[in-house]
């Protein structure tokens, strides 16, 4: 694995899930693999789970993780070729990234979208600039359009939960839009759709109000249902997430109806397990009754971020020994 930006970088999703579950069973089995190696984790935006799970994963591979909150503490970076840097940016990525490439064996980067310019965000220019100039393997810790480590952990969670509930059919997985107080990126939803489609082991449904259609490059293969009640019928898993509009880019078009999930809405499901990537706005995106109730597998889902990160870092270390 030379880079990890999306499901397209994974040779076999079932194989990677098995690898992650082996690490979950035996966290330290490869503690020599990363000896004398370093991963640099650059955060241009806030994080709790991604930052800490990546550090724990690297440590369990015997690797040192160096975290730099470049967005809060570093020089303001410039990404445009030919920029006349007489404004707020101080250092060009083409000057900074080669240095990081010399300091580290793997570079991991979190960079959110601006949500102003759809073409710019969907070109993934920023993470590709790091790949171009760092010269070492790059892991996305969430980019402008995708969050691959999250989606990988999501599928690990679904895979292991299917075994515990003895489901003997393809799971019906529903990605359900939820309300929020401000416009959020589409990354988690895009990425979950891309990974679930690539995995190919689910009856996959996406439900959202009109105006919140995701980019078809990620959703193709899923069934889009605007009626949330119909979508939830017989669901085995419900992945709850807010995202802002793609067409009226970065806006929050008005919608009708109550889109926050409730125990009442769960009654029509197949005792569906409820997922969310976190952080979650309680009683806006999901109510207390679900977050604190027996259907939530959200803590398990967030805990699996460690094994997802460990499998990805190990895959890179094994290839670049
Ligand atoms: N789900 C997720 O990426 O969490 P953090 O933003 O805390 O890393």
Coordinates of C-alpha atoms and ligand atoms in Angstrom, one line a residue:
X1 CA 0.0 0.0 0.0
X2 CA 1.7 3.2 -1.2
X3 CA -1.0 5.6 -0.1
X4 CA -4.3 5.3 1.8
X5 CA -6.7 7.9 0.6
X6 CA -9.8 5.8 -0.2
X7 CA -11.3 2.4 -0.7
X8 CA -9.5 2.3 -4.1
X9 CA -6.2 2.0 -2.4
X10 CA -7.2 -1.3 -0.7
X11 CA -6.5 -4.6 -2.6
X12 CA -9.0 -6.6 -0.5
X13 CA -11.4 -5.0 2.0
X14 CA -12.3 -8.5 3.6
X15 CA -8.5 -9.2 3.9
X16 CA -7.8 -5.9 5.6
X17 CA -10.8 -6.4 8.0
X18 CA -9.3 -9.8 8.9
X19 CA -5.9 -8.2 9.5
X20 CA -7.5 -5.5 11.7
X21 CA -9.3 -8.2 13.8
X22 CA -6.1 -10.1 14.2
X23 CA -4.6 -6.9 15.7
X24 CA -7.7 -6.6 17.9
X25 CA -7.1 -10.1 19.3
X26 CA -3.3 -9.7 19.6
X27 CA -2.4 -5.9 19.6
X28 CA 1.4 -6.4 20.1
X29 CA 2.0 -9.3 17.7
X30 CA 4.0 -7.0 15.3
X31 CA 5.6 -4.7 17.9
X32 CA 9.0 -5.1 16.1
X33 CA 7.6 -4.1 12.7
X34 CA 7.9 -0.4 13.2
X35 CA 11.0 -0.4 15.3
X36 CA 13.1 2.8 14.6
X37 CA 10.4 4.1 12.3
X38 CA 8.4 7.3 12.7
X39 CA 5.0 8.4 11.5
X40 CA 4.3 12.2 11.3
X41 CA 0.7 13.1 11.9
X42 CA -0.2 16.5 10.6
X43 CA -3.6 18.0 11.8
X44 CA -4.8 21.1 10.0
X45 CA -8.1 20.6 11.8
X46 CA -9.3 19.4 15.3
X47 CA -9.5 15.7 16.2
X48 CA -9.7 13.3 19.2
X49 CA -10.4 9.8 17.9
X50 CA -8.3 10.0 14.7
X51 CA -5.3 11.5 16.5
X52 CA -5.3 9.2 19.5
X53 CA -6.2 5.9 17.7
X54 CA -3.4 6.6 15.1
X55 CA -0.9 7.2 17.9
X56 CA -1.9 4.1 19.8
X57 CA -1.8 2.0 16.6
X58 CA 1.7 3.2 15.7
X59 CA 2.9 2.5 19.3
X60 CA 1.6 -1.1 19.2
X61 CA 3.7 -1.6 16.0
X62 CA 6.8 -0.3 17.9
X63 CA 6.7 2.9 15.9
X64 CA 7.0 6.5 17.1
X65 CA 4.1 8.8 16.3
X66 CA 4.9 12.5 16.2
X67 CA 1.8 14.7 16.2
X68 CA 1.9 18.3 14.8
X69 CA -1.3 20.4 15.0
X70 CA -0.1 22.5 12.1
X71 CA -3.5 24.2 11.8
X72 CA -3.3 25.7 15.3
X73 CA 0.5 25.9 15.9
X74 CA 2.3 25.8 12.6
X75 CA 3.1 28.3 9.8
X76 CA 0.1 29.0 7.6
X77 CA 0.7 26.8 4.5
X78 CA 0.3 27.8 0.9
X79 CA -0.8 25.2 -1.7
X80 CA -1.2 27.1 -5.0
X81 CA 1.6 26.7 -7.5
X82 CA 3.0 30.1 -8.5
X83 CA 1.4 31.9 -5.6
X84 CA 2.7 35.4 -4.8
X85 CA 2.9 34.9 -1.0
X86 CA 2.2 38.5 0.1
X87 CA -0.9 37.6 2.1
X88 CA -1.5 35.4 5.1
X89 CA 0.4 32.2 4.1
X90 CA 4.0 31.9 5.2
X91 CA 5.4 28.6 3.9
X92 CA 4.7 26.7 0.7
X93 CA 3.9 23.0 0.8
X94 CA 6.6 22.4 -1.7
X95 CA 9.2 23.7 0.8
X96 CA 7.6 22.1 3.9
X97 CA 6.6 18.6 2.6
X98 CA 10.1 17.4 1.5
X99 CA 11.4 18.1 5.0
X100 CA 8.6 16.1 6.5
X101 CA 9.5 13.3 4.0
X102 CA 13.0 13.3 5.4
X103 CA 11.9 13.4 9.0
X104 CA 9.4 10.5 8.8
X105 CA 8.8 7.1 7.2
X106 CA 5.0 7.7 6.8
X107 CA 3.1 11.0 6.7
X108 CA -0.5 11.2 7.8
X109 CA -2.5 14.3 7.1
X110 CA -5.9 15.7 8.2
X111 CA -7.2 18.5 6.0
X112 CA -10.9 19.4 5.9
X113 CA -12.7 21.0 2.9
X114 CA -13.3 24.8 2.8
X115 CA -16.9 24.1 1.7
X116 CA -16.8 27.2 -0.5
X117 CA -15.5 25.9 -3.8
X118 CA -16.7 22.4 -4.7
X119 CA -14.3 21.9 -7.6
X120 CA -11.3 22.8 -5.5
X121 CA -12.4 20.6 -2.6
X122 CA -13.4 17.6 -4.8
X123 CA -10.0 17.8 -6.6
X124 CA -8.3 16.9 -3.3
X125 CA -5.6 19.3 -4.2
X126 CA -4.2 19.7 -0.7
X127 CA -3.5 16.0 0.2
X128 CA -2.2 15.4 -3.3
X129 CA 0.3 18.3 -2.8
X130 CA 1.6 16.5 0.3
X131 CA 1.9 13.2 -1.7
X132 CA 3.7 15.0 -4.5
X133 CA 6.2 16.8 -2.4
X134 CA 6.8 14.5 0.6
X135 CA 8.0 11.5 -1.3
X136 CA 6.9 9.0 1.4
X137 CA 3.7 7.0 1.8
X138 CA 0.8 9.2 2.9
X139 CA -2.3 8.2 5.0
X140 CA -5.4 10.3 4.9
X141 CA -6.7 11.2 8.4
X142 CA -9.7 12.7 6.7
X143 CA -9.4 14.8 3.5
X144 CA -11.7 17.2 1.7
X145 CA -14.1 14.5 0.5
X146 CA -13.3 11.2 2.3
X147 CA -12.5 9.7 5.7
X148 CA -11.1 6.3 4.9
X149 CA -9.9 5.2 8.3
X150 CA -13.3 6.0 9.7
X151 CA -15.1 3.9 7.0
X152 CA -12.7 1.0 7.4
X153 CA -13.4 1.0 11.2
X154 CA -17.2 1.2 10.4
X155 CA -17.0 -2.0 8.2
X156 CA -14.9 -3.8 10.9
X157 CA -17.7 -2.9 13.3
X158 CA -20.4 -4.1 11.0
X159 CA -18.5 -7.3 10.2
X160 CA -18.0 -8.3 13.8
X161 CA -21.5 -7.3 14.8
X162 CA -23.1 -9.5 12.1
X163 CA -21.3 -12.5 13.7
X164 CA -22.6 -11.7 17.2
X165 CA -26.3 -11.3 16.0
X166 CA -26.1 -14.4 13.7
X167 CA -27.5 -12.5 10.7
X168 CA -27.9 -15.1 7.9
X169 CA -28.6 -12.7 5.1
X170 CA -27.0 -9.6 3.6
X171 CA -27.3 -6.8 6.1
X172 CA -29.6 -4.0 5.2
X173 CA -27.5 -0.9 6.0
X174 CA -29.1 2.5 5.9
X175 CA -27.1 5.7 5.8
X176 CA -29.5 8.3 7.2
X177 CA -29.0 12.0 7.1
X178 CA -29.5 13.9 10.4
X179 CA -30.0 17.5 11.3
X180 CA -27.1 19.7 12.5
X181 CA -26.6 23.3 13.5
X182 CA -24.0 24.2 10.9
X183 CA -22.8 23.0 7.5
X184 CA -20.6 19.9 7.7
X185 CA -18.4 18.2 5.1
X186 CA -19.7 15.3 3.1
X187 CA -16.5 13.2 3.9
X188 CA -17.9 10.6 6.3
X189 CA -21.0 10.0 4.2
X190 CA -19.1 9.9 0.9
X191 CA -16.5 7.6 2.3
X192 CA -19.0 5.2 4.0
X193 CA -20.9 5.0 0.7
X194 CA -17.7 4.3 -1.2
X195 CA -16.5 1.6 1.2
X196 CA -19.9 -0.1 1.6
X197 CA -20.3 -0.3 -2.2
X198 CA -16.7 -1.6 -2.7
X199 CA -17.3 -4.2 0.1
X200 CA -20.4 -5.4 -1.8
X201 CA -21.8 -7.4 1.1
X202 CA -24.8 -5.3 2.0
X203 CA -28.2 -4.2 0.8
X204 CA -27.2 -0.5 1.0
X205 CA -29.8 2.3 1.2
X206 CA -29.1 6.0 1.6
X207 CA -31.9 8.3 2.9
X208 CA -31.9 12.1 3.1
X209 CA -34.1 15.1 2.3
X210 CA -34.2 16.4 -1.3
X211 CA -31.3 18.8 -1.9
X212 CA -28.8 16.7 0.1
X213 CA -27.9 14.3 -2.7
X214 CA -24.3 13.0 -2.4
X215 CA -21.9 12.8 -5.4
X216 CA -22.8 9.8 -7.5
X217 CA -19.1 8.8 -7.8
X218 CA -19.4 7.5 -4.2
X219 CA -23.1 6.5 -4.0
X220 CA -23.4 4.5 -7.3
X221 CA -24.7 1.1 -6.4
X222 CA -26.8 2.3 -3.4
X223 CA -30.5 2.7 -3.4
X224 CA -31.5 6.4 -2.7
X225 CA -34.8 6.7 -0.8
X226 CA -36.2 10.2 0.2
X227 CA -38.8 8.7 2.6
X228 CA -36.8 8.0 5.8
X229 CA -39.6 5.7 7.2
X230 CA -39.5 3.5 4.1
X231 CA -35.7 3.4 4.2
X232 CA -35.6 2.3 7.8
X233 CA -38.0 -0.6 7.3
X234 CA -36.2 -3.9 8.3
X235 CA -32.8 -2.1 8.6
X236 CA -30.1 -4.1 10.4
X237 CA -27.7 -1.1 10.7
X238 CA -28.4 2.6 10.6
X239 CA -25.5 5.0 10.1
X240 CA -26.5 8.4 11.2
X241 CA -24.6 11.4 9.8
X242 CA -25.2 15.0 8.8
X243 CA -23.7 16.5 5.7
X244 CA -24.2 19.8 3.8
X245 CA -25.4 20.0 0.3
X246 CA -23.2 19.1 -2.7
X247 CA -25.3 20.8 -5.4
X248 CA -25.8 24.1 -3.6
X249 CA -22.3 23.5 -2.3
X250 CA -21.8 23.8 1.5
X251 CA -25.3 25.1 2.2
X252 CA -28.1 23.7 4.4
X253 CA -31.2 23.7 2.2
X254 CA -34.6 23.8 4.0
X255 CA -36.2 20.4 4.5
X256 CA -39.5 19.0 5.8
X257 CA -40.2 16.4 8.5
X258 CA -38.4 15.1 11.6
X259 CA -35.1 13.5 10.5
X260 CA -33.6 12.8 14.0
X261 CA -33.8 9.1 14.7
X262 CA -35.9 8.0 17.8
X263 CA -36.8 4.8 19.5
X264 CA -40.2 5.1 17.9
X265 CA -38.5 5.1 14.4
X266 CA -36.4 2.1 15.4
X267 CA -39.6 0.0 15.9
X268 CA -39.9 -0.7 12.2
X269 CA -36.3 -1.9 11.9
X270 CA -34.8 -5.3 12.5
X271 CA -33.6 -4.2 16.0
X272 CA -31.1 -2.1 14.0
X273 CA -27.8 -1.2 15.5
X274 CA -27.1 2.5 15.4
X275 CA -23.7 4.0 14.3
X276 CA -22.2 7.5 14.2
X277 CA -18.6 8.5 13.6
X278 CA -18.6 11.0 16.6
X279 CA -18.4 13.7 17.7
X280 CA -22.2 13.8 17.9
X281 CA -24.5 16.7 18.9
X282 CA -26.8 15.1 21.4
X283 CA -30.5 15.7 20.8
X284 CA -29.8 17.4 17.5
X285 CA -28.3 14.6 15.4
X286 CA -29.2 11.7 17.8
X287 CA -31.3 11.7 21.0
X288 CA -30.1 10.6 24.4
X289 CA -32.5 7.7 24.3
X290 CA -30.6 6.1 21.4
X291 CA -27.1 7.2 22.3
X292 CA -27.5 5.8 25.8
X293 CA -29.7 2.8 24.8
X294 CA -29.0 -0.8 23.8
X295 CA -29.0 -0.3 20.0
X296 CA -26.0 2.0 20.0
X297 CA -22.7 0.4 18.9
X298 CA -21.0 3.8 18.7
X299 CA -18.3 3.2 21.4
X300 CA -17.4 -0.1 19.8
X301 CA -17.2 1.7 16.4
X302 CA -14.9 4.4 17.7
X303 CA -12.7 1.8 19.6
X304 CA -12.2 0.0 16.3
X305 CA -10.4 3.0 14.9
X306 CA -7.3 1.7 16.6
X307 CA -7.4 -1.6 14.7
X308 CA -8.2 0.1 11.4
X309 CA -5.2 2.4 11.8
X310 CA -2.9 -0.5 12.9
X311 CA -3.8 -2.6 9.8
X312 CA -3.2 0.3 7.4
X313 CA 0.1 1.4 9.0
X314 CA 1.3 -2.3 9.1
X315 CA 0.4 -2.8 5.5
X316 CA 2.5 0.2 4.5
X317 CA 5.4 -0.9 6.8
X318 CA 5.4 -4.4 5.3
X319 CA 5.5 -3.1 1.8
X320 CA 8.2 -0.6 2.4
X321 CA 10.6 -2.6 4.7
Ligands
LIG1 N1 -14.6 10.4 13.9 C1 -13.5 11.2 13.9 O1 -12.8 11.3 12.9 O2 -13.3 11.7 15.1 P1 -12.2 12.9 15.4 O3 -12.6 14.1 14.6 O4 -12.3 13.1 16.9 O5 -10.9 12.4 15.0

